[in-house]
Amino acid sequence: MAQPTSNSFPGNTKSSGYVSRLYGVMILLFLVLMIPGLAMSQQAIPVAEDPEVEKRMIALTEDLRCLVCQNESIAESRADFSNDMRREIREQIHANKTDSEIIEFLVDRYGDFVLYNPPMQTTTILLWFGPLILFIFGVWFLISYIKNRRIQIEEVTLSEAQRKKVDALLNEENK
Amino acid sequence: MRYLMPLIAFMILAVFLFAGLSLNPRQVPSPLIDKPAPEFELHHLHEPDKVFSSTDNVGKVWLLNVWASWCVACRDEHPLFVQLANSGLVPVYGLNYKDESTTAMQWLRQYGDPYEVSVVDVEGRVGIDYGVYGVPETYVIDKQGIIRHKQIGPVTVKSMEETIIPLIIELQRQA
Amino acid sequence: MIPEIGNFALILALLLAITQGTLPIIGAARGIPSWIALARPVVQGQFVFVLIAFSCLAYSFVTSDFSVLNVATNSNTELPLQYRIAATWGSHEGSLLLWVLMLAGWSIAVSVFSKQLPDEMVARVLGVLGLVSVGFLLFMLFTSNPFDRLLPAAMEGSDLNPLLQDPGMVIHPPMLYMGYVGFSVAFAFAIAALLSGKLDATWARWSRPWTTVAWAFLTIGIMLGSWWAYYELGWGGWWFWDPVENASFMPWIVGTALVHSLAVTEKRGSFKSWTVLLAICTFALCLLGTFLVRSGVLTSVHAFATDPERGIFILGFLVVVMVFSLLLFAWRAPKVGLGGKFDLLSRESLLLANNILLLVAAGSVMLGTLYPLIVDSLGLGKLSVGPPYFELVFVPLMTPAIFLMGVGPIARWKQTSLPTLVVRLRWAFGVSVITALIMPYFMGEWKPLVSFGLLLAFWVIASAFVNLKHRLSNSGQGSLFAKLGRQSRSYYGMHCAHIGVAVFIIGVTLVNGYETEQDVRMDVGSQVEVGGYSFQFNGVNDYVGPNYQGIRGDIAVLKDGEFLRNLHPEKRTYNASGMSMTEAAIDTGIFRDLYVALGEPLANDAWVVRAYHKPFVDWIWFGCLLMVIGGFLAVSDKRYRLKIRKKEEIVTKPEEKTVEPVDVAEAPASAAVSAPAMATETRKV
């Protein structure tokens, strides 16, 4: 895993035709890098011990509300409450709980308020079907409006003589 | 009439907005009300080798007060609990939440110790079971071990005298 | 002394606003020329006094006068000058003053650029603006006076919210208010038209440029807010469907519908009552947004210090404005003519369909935003509605709207035939399908959602080009450039804004589809690879900012082992509030952003670092910028400039001057007849 720092900067092996300013920057950087002893460029360790668990945890917590924050998800928030929740959820994932079991666990303790994605139930029917109802109403309005106006407007058809007159007037104006 | 529809729709909306003004969006009711209090066994704060079990309290009405020495608002409500404990009306149990035991004991020496027993919840796991998200929180638990009331945030003179004490007397009268 | 002058100036401004809101309107109704003539000078007077009040407040902030409560709570002596000035509008009270100042500014603009309008119309418009101003001035003086004294004066102020101590935040609120207030001009035009009973195409022509400018400013405001959230909140999100964001987004959607509906009303005389209703709704949504942000009925990331008393006042104001406007609407609208006839398939009907989709979308956003409040006020418990809901609802509603965006500009006014449309858009559709299918492969992985998003975007772009090509071939003789030069700026404006939407969609789609991130513990010297770039952590150093203690990370970015640049993400702890802020470091590029933020410190100088590779993320804001440019292109159109030069003459000119060349070229007969036909419209009742 570990590799010498110089490997990450092959700039010093480049031909001398390289812009000198850039070369200077390189050397400077190289020196800066050398300052903290023999800095080794090793790969950083992911914060998450188990990337799979972390992925599931983040997917879950993105849709959960941090109760002590103004309006942030547990995934985004760095509040103490959210740290605890993330820890709790990680542990439950390790304990082979399913996503719905974990969500149930939280809802039992904190109520539906923690869910950014409210479940379908009697109190949320209007929320989930509201947009559809609005959409159907909109389409109905559109069709009835257009139909109605076509009945209401009676366009006066011009006689041949009138049309000629209009054309003449228009032509005159366009000149 | 058709042209009055927007006005009607708006007025309905306005009624809801007006109703919304008197609500507190941050007050989340606990789903644990009227549910059995989650059982726990935790070590005493003062005598760490002793274990307190929540089932020990079956048969009496008791208060569980979640507190911590780092919690500023706890200082506001604390005198009320000292007063309540002195009156001998109801036993108050303390859940010392995510705290350092030495500073917690120091804090109790300074501000008075109203607690029958204080138990230690270092990692806040019992807190999660009780749906704690802001300290202080206070639970009123009846003789059957059912949570009857939850106060989120500091108890005030008003909430103590108008809600908590009458509720305790009421619960104590029941079999 | 200075704050008292400011306070006094506000009271004088209120008196002038009352005058402005009453006499000219009565004068216009009764035909009293001297009262009508009062409108312009009173507007100018009000502006002067509001400006004085604003300057007084700014002065108090700059000189750190902590005997003013507002200054003491929102500023301190350590705060750098630019943020002390910005703090003037950083608080609830100050932002209201800024709002009123902008309202007065827009009113002045109306009074100056409306020389060609009949005097009664100007009097009514300015009168309505005066009444709006009365509402806000009363609100300020009674519930949130920015000049309230703090006695005895504080020794030192607290702090401007560190989140606001940022260049983006300095200009975000003024731009947003420019938009909100601009829509009050559109509202004033609508009410003035309703008052006069003369709701015609001329009214639409007058109000259209103002509306477009307001829309453009609101777009800039929202764009800046989103961009600020992106680099300031530290996790690289750019839109959270937060109530406050929704509060600015709803008027934007309805405002977009209004801009399009106005086009129909101006060109074809149709949808008049619809357009007026939209103008009223847009303004109402601006007020609703103010209510939501300042009353504390909803929890939000960036709400002001809230107060139910203020809530009651704004709600009362909103109710008064809306009841009056909607009653006026219900009284006048039934008598309004219907305008030109059009078929089931025509540009009018397509624009109306688009309007309705936009309204349904705005309604859904409103439903989601207010639903927790509704459920709570009915005593049915607390719940949260968040991003999953809005994404699920908004995207399906916008899909047909974006499809129509491609068709609309190609369809003809009055009637259009489906076969012609299909033939003309055939290859645009083909090209967009093929590109959308192939493009995701170049990004590394084919994903159905990405492909779908790209399809929408390419559809808009391809159909815009089809439209341009067709239009050029109908633009008479001459070279390509001559033909291009012959097209109006409003035509280019439209396409610019539409392509802006496409660019926006590309940005959203690609960043959602291909964003990668790493959350790592970095020792000094260690590296992490994200999206083909290596980030090498070279430690942190402490430094002292003007009013905060900073920790600046030093991270080298390498591509294929070659050094690109250093990034310096920061952590700041503000002295006054003790609040800690994350300043992300971003390497901006056309095709990707590299985004690095510091997390928490660990042992041995190691840090938790979050690094992101965000492909095409800047296209989101670039798309918004194109929309804005489109808006300004449209208002700089010749016909508006012409109007100022040759005032009266144009107003009396008949409709057909504005008929687009494409119509003339396509169907000379129908276009030529359309104007007289419109004039002779009658209703069978």
PDB file of C-alpha atoms in Angstrom, chain A residues 43-173:
ATOM      1  CA  GLN A  43      -3.887   5.391   0.997  1.00  0.00           C
ATOM      2  CA  ALA A  44      -6.220   7.062   3.456  1.00  0.00           C
ATOM      3  CA  ILE A  45      -8.508   4.776   5.423  1.00  0.00           C
ATOM      4  CA  PRO A  46     -12.215   5.201   4.842  1.00  0.00           C
ATOM      5  CA  VAL A  47     -14.077   6.413   7.904  1.00  0.00           C
ATOM      6  CA  ALA A  48     -16.515   3.597   7.486  1.00  0.00           C
ATOM      7  CA  GLU A  49     -15.211   0.260   8.714  1.00  0.00           C
ATOM      8  CA  ASP A  50     -17.496  -1.622   6.404  1.00  0.00           C
ATOM      9  CA  PRO A  51     -18.339   0.223   3.166  1.00  0.00           C
ATOM     10  CA  GLU A  52     -21.400  -1.946   2.518  1.00  0.00           C
ATOM     11  CA  VAL A  53     -22.905  -1.193   5.913  1.00  0.00           C
ATOM     12  CA  GLU A  54     -22.043   2.477   5.480  1.00  0.00           C
ATOM     13  CA  LYS A  55     -23.786   2.609   2.122  1.00  0.00           C
ATOM     14  CA  ARG A  56     -26.952   1.125   3.550  1.00  0.00           C
ATOM     15  CA  MET A  57     -26.753   3.358   6.587  1.00  0.00           C
ATOM     16  CA  ILE A  58     -26.425   6.506   4.440  1.00  0.00           C
ATOM     17  CA  ALA A  59     -29.234   5.428   2.141  1.00  0.00           C
ATOM     18  CA  LEU A  60     -31.432   4.977   5.204  1.00  0.00           C
ATOM     19  CA  THR A  61     -30.448   8.120   7.056  1.00  0.00           C
ATOM     20  CA  GLU A  62     -30.832  10.384   4.030  1.00  0.00           C
ATOM     21  CA  ASP A  63     -34.572   9.985   4.410  1.00  0.00           C
ATOM     22  CA  LEU A  64     -34.595  10.384   8.182  1.00  0.00           C
ATOM     23  CA  ARG A  65     -34.928  13.668   9.958  1.00  0.00           C
ATOM     24  CA  CYS A  66     -32.530  14.862  12.615  1.00  0.00           C
ATOM     25  CA  LEU A  67     -34.917  15.832  15.403  1.00  0.00           C
ATOM     26  CA  VAL A  68     -32.693  18.382  17.059  1.00  0.00           C
ATOM     27  CA  CYS A  69     -31.738  20.189  13.862  1.00  0.00           C
ATOM     28  CA  GLN A  70     -33.713  22.829  12.043  1.00  0.00           C
ATOM     29  CA  ASN A  71     -34.318  20.766   8.957  1.00  0.00           C
ATOM     30  CA  GLU A  72     -31.542  18.380   8.110  1.00  0.00           C
ATOM     31  CA  SER A  73     -31.377  14.691   7.447  1.00  0.00           C
ATOM     32  CA  ILE A  74     -29.490  12.436   9.842  1.00  0.00           C
ATOM     33  CA  ALA A  75     -27.026  11.704   7.022  1.00  0.00           C
ATOM     34  CA  GLU A  76     -26.157  15.387   6.603  1.00  0.00           C
ATOM     35  CA  SER A  77     -26.265  16.495  10.188  1.00  0.00           C
ATOM     36  CA  ARG A  78     -23.242  16.420  12.490  1.00  0.00           C
ATOM     37  CA  ALA A  79     -25.339  16.896  15.604  1.00  0.00           C
ATOM     38  CA  ASP A  80     -24.858  14.567  18.541  1.00  0.00           C
ATOM     39  CA  PHE A  81     -28.300  13.111  18.045  1.00  0.00           C
ATOM     40  CA  SER A  82     -27.479  12.185  14.452  1.00  0.00           C
ATOM     41  CA  ASN A  83     -24.156  10.636  15.441  1.00  0.00           C
ATOM     42  CA  ASP A  84     -25.998   8.408  17.907  1.00  0.00           C
ATOM     43  CA  MET A  85     -28.599   7.487  15.326  1.00  0.00           C
ATOM     44  CA  ARG A  86     -25.970   6.586  12.755  1.00  0.00           C
ATOM     45  CA  ARG A  87     -24.196   4.439  15.301  1.00  0.00           C
ATOM     46  CA  GLU A  88     -27.455   2.761  16.290  1.00  0.00           C
ATOM     47  CA  ILE A  89     -28.372   2.071  12.672  1.00  0.00           C
ATOM     48  CA  ARG A  90     -24.917   0.691  11.891  1.00  0.00           C
ATOM     49  CA  GLU A  91     -25.240  -1.682  14.811  1.00  0.00           C
ATOM     50  CA  GLN A  92     -28.672  -2.788  13.739  1.00  0.00           C
ATOM     51  CA  ILE A  93     -27.413  -3.447  10.214  1.00  0.00           C
ATOM     52  CA  HIS A  94     -24.617  -5.539  11.704  1.00  0.00           C
ATOM     53  CA  ALA A  95     -27.291  -7.387  13.672  1.00  0.00           C
ATOM     54  CA  ASN A  96     -28.884  -8.348  10.348  1.00  0.00           C
ATOM     55  CA  LYS A  97     -31.986  -6.229  10.778  1.00  0.00           C
ATOM     56  CA  THR A  98     -33.825  -5.346   7.600  1.00  0.00           C
ATOM     57  CA  ASP A  99     -34.329  -1.745   6.519  1.00  0.00           C
ATOM     58  CA  SER A 100     -38.005  -1.847   7.412  1.00  0.00           C
ATOM     59  CA  GLU A 101     -37.231  -3.244  10.861  1.00  0.00           C
ATOM     60  CA  ILE A 102     -34.798  -0.416  11.484  1.00  0.00           C
ATOM     61  CA  ILE A 103     -37.306   2.184  10.351  1.00  0.00           C
ATOM     62  CA  GLU A 104     -39.953   0.605  12.536  1.00  0.00           C
ATOM     63  CA  PHE A 105     -37.581   0.745  15.479  1.00  0.00           C
ATOM     64  CA  LEU A 106     -37.123   4.478  14.997  1.00  0.00           C
ATOM     65  CA  VAL A 107     -40.782   5.238  14.340  1.00  0.00           C
ATOM     66  CA  ASP A 108     -41.717   3.385  17.535  1.00  0.00           C
ATOM     67  CA  ARG A 109     -39.516   5.743  19.481  1.00  0.00           C
ATOM     68  CA  TYR A 110     -39.706   9.053  17.656  1.00  0.00           C
ATOM     69  CA  GLY A 111     -42.935   8.856  15.662  1.00  0.00           C
ATOM     70  CA  ASP A 112     -43.614   9.501  11.994  1.00  0.00           C
ATOM     71  CA  PHE A 113     -41.912  12.861  12.370  1.00  0.00           C
ATOM     72  CA  VAL A 114     -38.508  11.233  11.749  1.00  0.00           C
ATOM     73  CA  LEU A 115     -39.532  10.075   8.294  1.00  0.00           C
ATOM     74  CA  TYR A 116     -38.900  12.451   5.391  1.00  0.00           C
ATOM     75  CA  ASN A 117     -40.751   9.982   3.249  1.00  0.00           C
ATOM     76  CA  PRO A 118     -44.061   9.769   5.065  1.00  0.00           C
ATOM     77  CA  PRO A 119     -45.739   6.352   4.933  1.00  0.00           C
ATOM     78  CA  MET A 120     -49.020   5.893   3.122  1.00  0.00           C
ATOM     79  CA  GLN A 121     -51.747   5.971   5.754  1.00  0.00           C
ATOM     80  CA  THR A 122     -55.093   7.676   6.275  1.00  0.00           C
ATOM     81  CA  THR A 123     -53.534  10.999   7.236  1.00  0.00           C
ATOM     82  CA  THR A 124     -51.269  11.083   4.206  1.00  0.00           C
ATOM     83  CA  ILE A 125     -53.674   9.978   1.472  1.00  0.00           C
ATOM     84  CA  LEU A 126     -54.215  13.570   0.428  1.00  0.00           C
ATOM     85  CA  LEU A 127     -50.481  14.198   0.424  1.00  0.00           C
ATOM     86  CA  TRP A 128     -49.680  11.300  -1.863  1.00  0.00           C
ATOM     87  CA  PHE A 129     -52.703  11.567  -4.127  1.00  0.00           C
ATOM     88  CA  GLY A 130     -52.973  15.361  -4.010  1.00  0.00           C
ATOM     89  CA  PRO A 131     -50.675  15.978  -6.968  1.00  0.00           C
ATOM     90  CA  LEU A 132     -52.554  13.392  -9.025  1.00  0.00           C
ATOM     91  CA  ILE A 133     -55.869  14.992  -8.136  1.00  0.00           C
ATOM     92  CA  LEU A 134     -54.458  18.403  -9.038  1.00  0.00           C
ATOM     93  CA  PHE A 135     -53.196  16.984 -12.312  1.00  0.00           C
ATOM     94  CA  ILE A 136     -56.553  15.437 -13.234  1.00  0.00           C
ATOM     95  CA  PHE A 137     -58.329  18.630 -12.269  1.00  0.00           C
ATOM     96  CA  GLY A 138     -55.848  20.604 -14.398  1.00  0.00           C
ATOM     97  CA  VAL A 139     -56.394  18.424 -17.439  1.00  0.00           C
ATOM     98  CA  TRP A 140     -60.152  18.615 -16.985  1.00  0.00           C
ATOM     99  CA  PHE A 141     -59.930  22.399 -16.710  1.00  0.00           C
ATOM    100  CA  LEU A 142     -57.754  22.617 -19.817  1.00  0.00           C
ATOM    101  CA  ILE A 143     -60.090  20.572 -21.957  1.00  0.00           C
ATOM    102  CA  SER A 144     -63.289  22.173 -20.745  1.00  0.00           C
ATOM    103  CA  TYR A 145     -61.795  25.651 -21.071  1.00  0.00           C
ATOM    104  CA  ILE A 146     -60.712  25.147 -24.650  1.00  0.00           C
ATOM    105  CA  LYS A 147     -64.021  23.532 -25.590  1.00  0.00           C
ATOM    106  CA  ASN A 148     -66.042  26.254 -23.918  1.00  0.00           C
ATOM    107  CA  ARG A 149     -64.230  29.062 -25.585  1.00  0.00           C
ATOM    108  CA  ARG A 150     -64.660  27.525 -28.963  1.00  0.00           C
ATOM    109  CA  ILE A 151     -68.384  27.524 -28.409  1.00  0.00           C
ATOM    110  CA  GLN A 152     -68.377  31.023 -26.955  1.00  0.00           C
ATOM    111  CA  ILE A 153     -66.355  32.693 -29.651  1.00  0.00           C
ATOM    112  CA  GLU A 154     -68.045  33.184 -32.874  1.00  0.00           C
ATOM    113  CA  GLU A 155     -65.544  34.390 -35.349  1.00  0.00           C
ATOM    114  CA  VAL A 156     -67.022  36.701 -37.890  1.00  0.00           C
ATOM    115  CA  THR A 157     -66.121  35.387 -41.279  1.00  0.00           C
ATOM    116  CA  LEU A 158     -65.324  38.160 -43.632  1.00  0.00           C
ATOM    117  CA  SER A 159     -67.023  38.473 -46.919  1.00  0.00           C
ATOM    118  CA  GLU A 160     -64.916  38.546 -50.066  1.00  0.00           C
ATOM    119  CA  ALA A 161     -65.308  42.302 -50.369  1.00  0.00           C
ATOM    120  CA  GLN A 162     -64.372  42.924 -46.746  1.00  0.00           C
ATOM    121  CA  ARG A 163     -61.331  40.711 -47.053  1.00  0.00           C
ATOM    122  CA  LYS A 164     -60.095  42.657 -50.048  1.00  0.00           C
ATOM    123  CA  LYS A 165     -60.542  45.840 -48.137  1.00  0.00           C
ATOM    124  CA  VAL A 166     -58.596  44.476 -45.201  1.00  0.00           C
ATOM    125  CA  ASP A 167     -55.790  43.295 -47.449  1.00  0.00           C
ATOM    126  CA  ALA A 168     -55.661  46.672 -49.100  1.00  0.00           C
ATOM    127  CA  LEU A 169     -55.472  48.415 -45.738  1.00  0.00           C
ATOM    128  CA  LEU A 170     -52.791  46.094 -44.510  1.00  0.00           C
ATOM    129  CA  ASN A 171     -50.747  46.444 -47.641  1.00  0.00           C
ATOM    130  CA  GLU A 172     -50.937  50.168 -47.376  1.00  0.00           C
ATOM    131  CA  GLU A 173     -49.682  50.078 -43.855  1.00  0.00           C
TER     132      GLU A 173
END
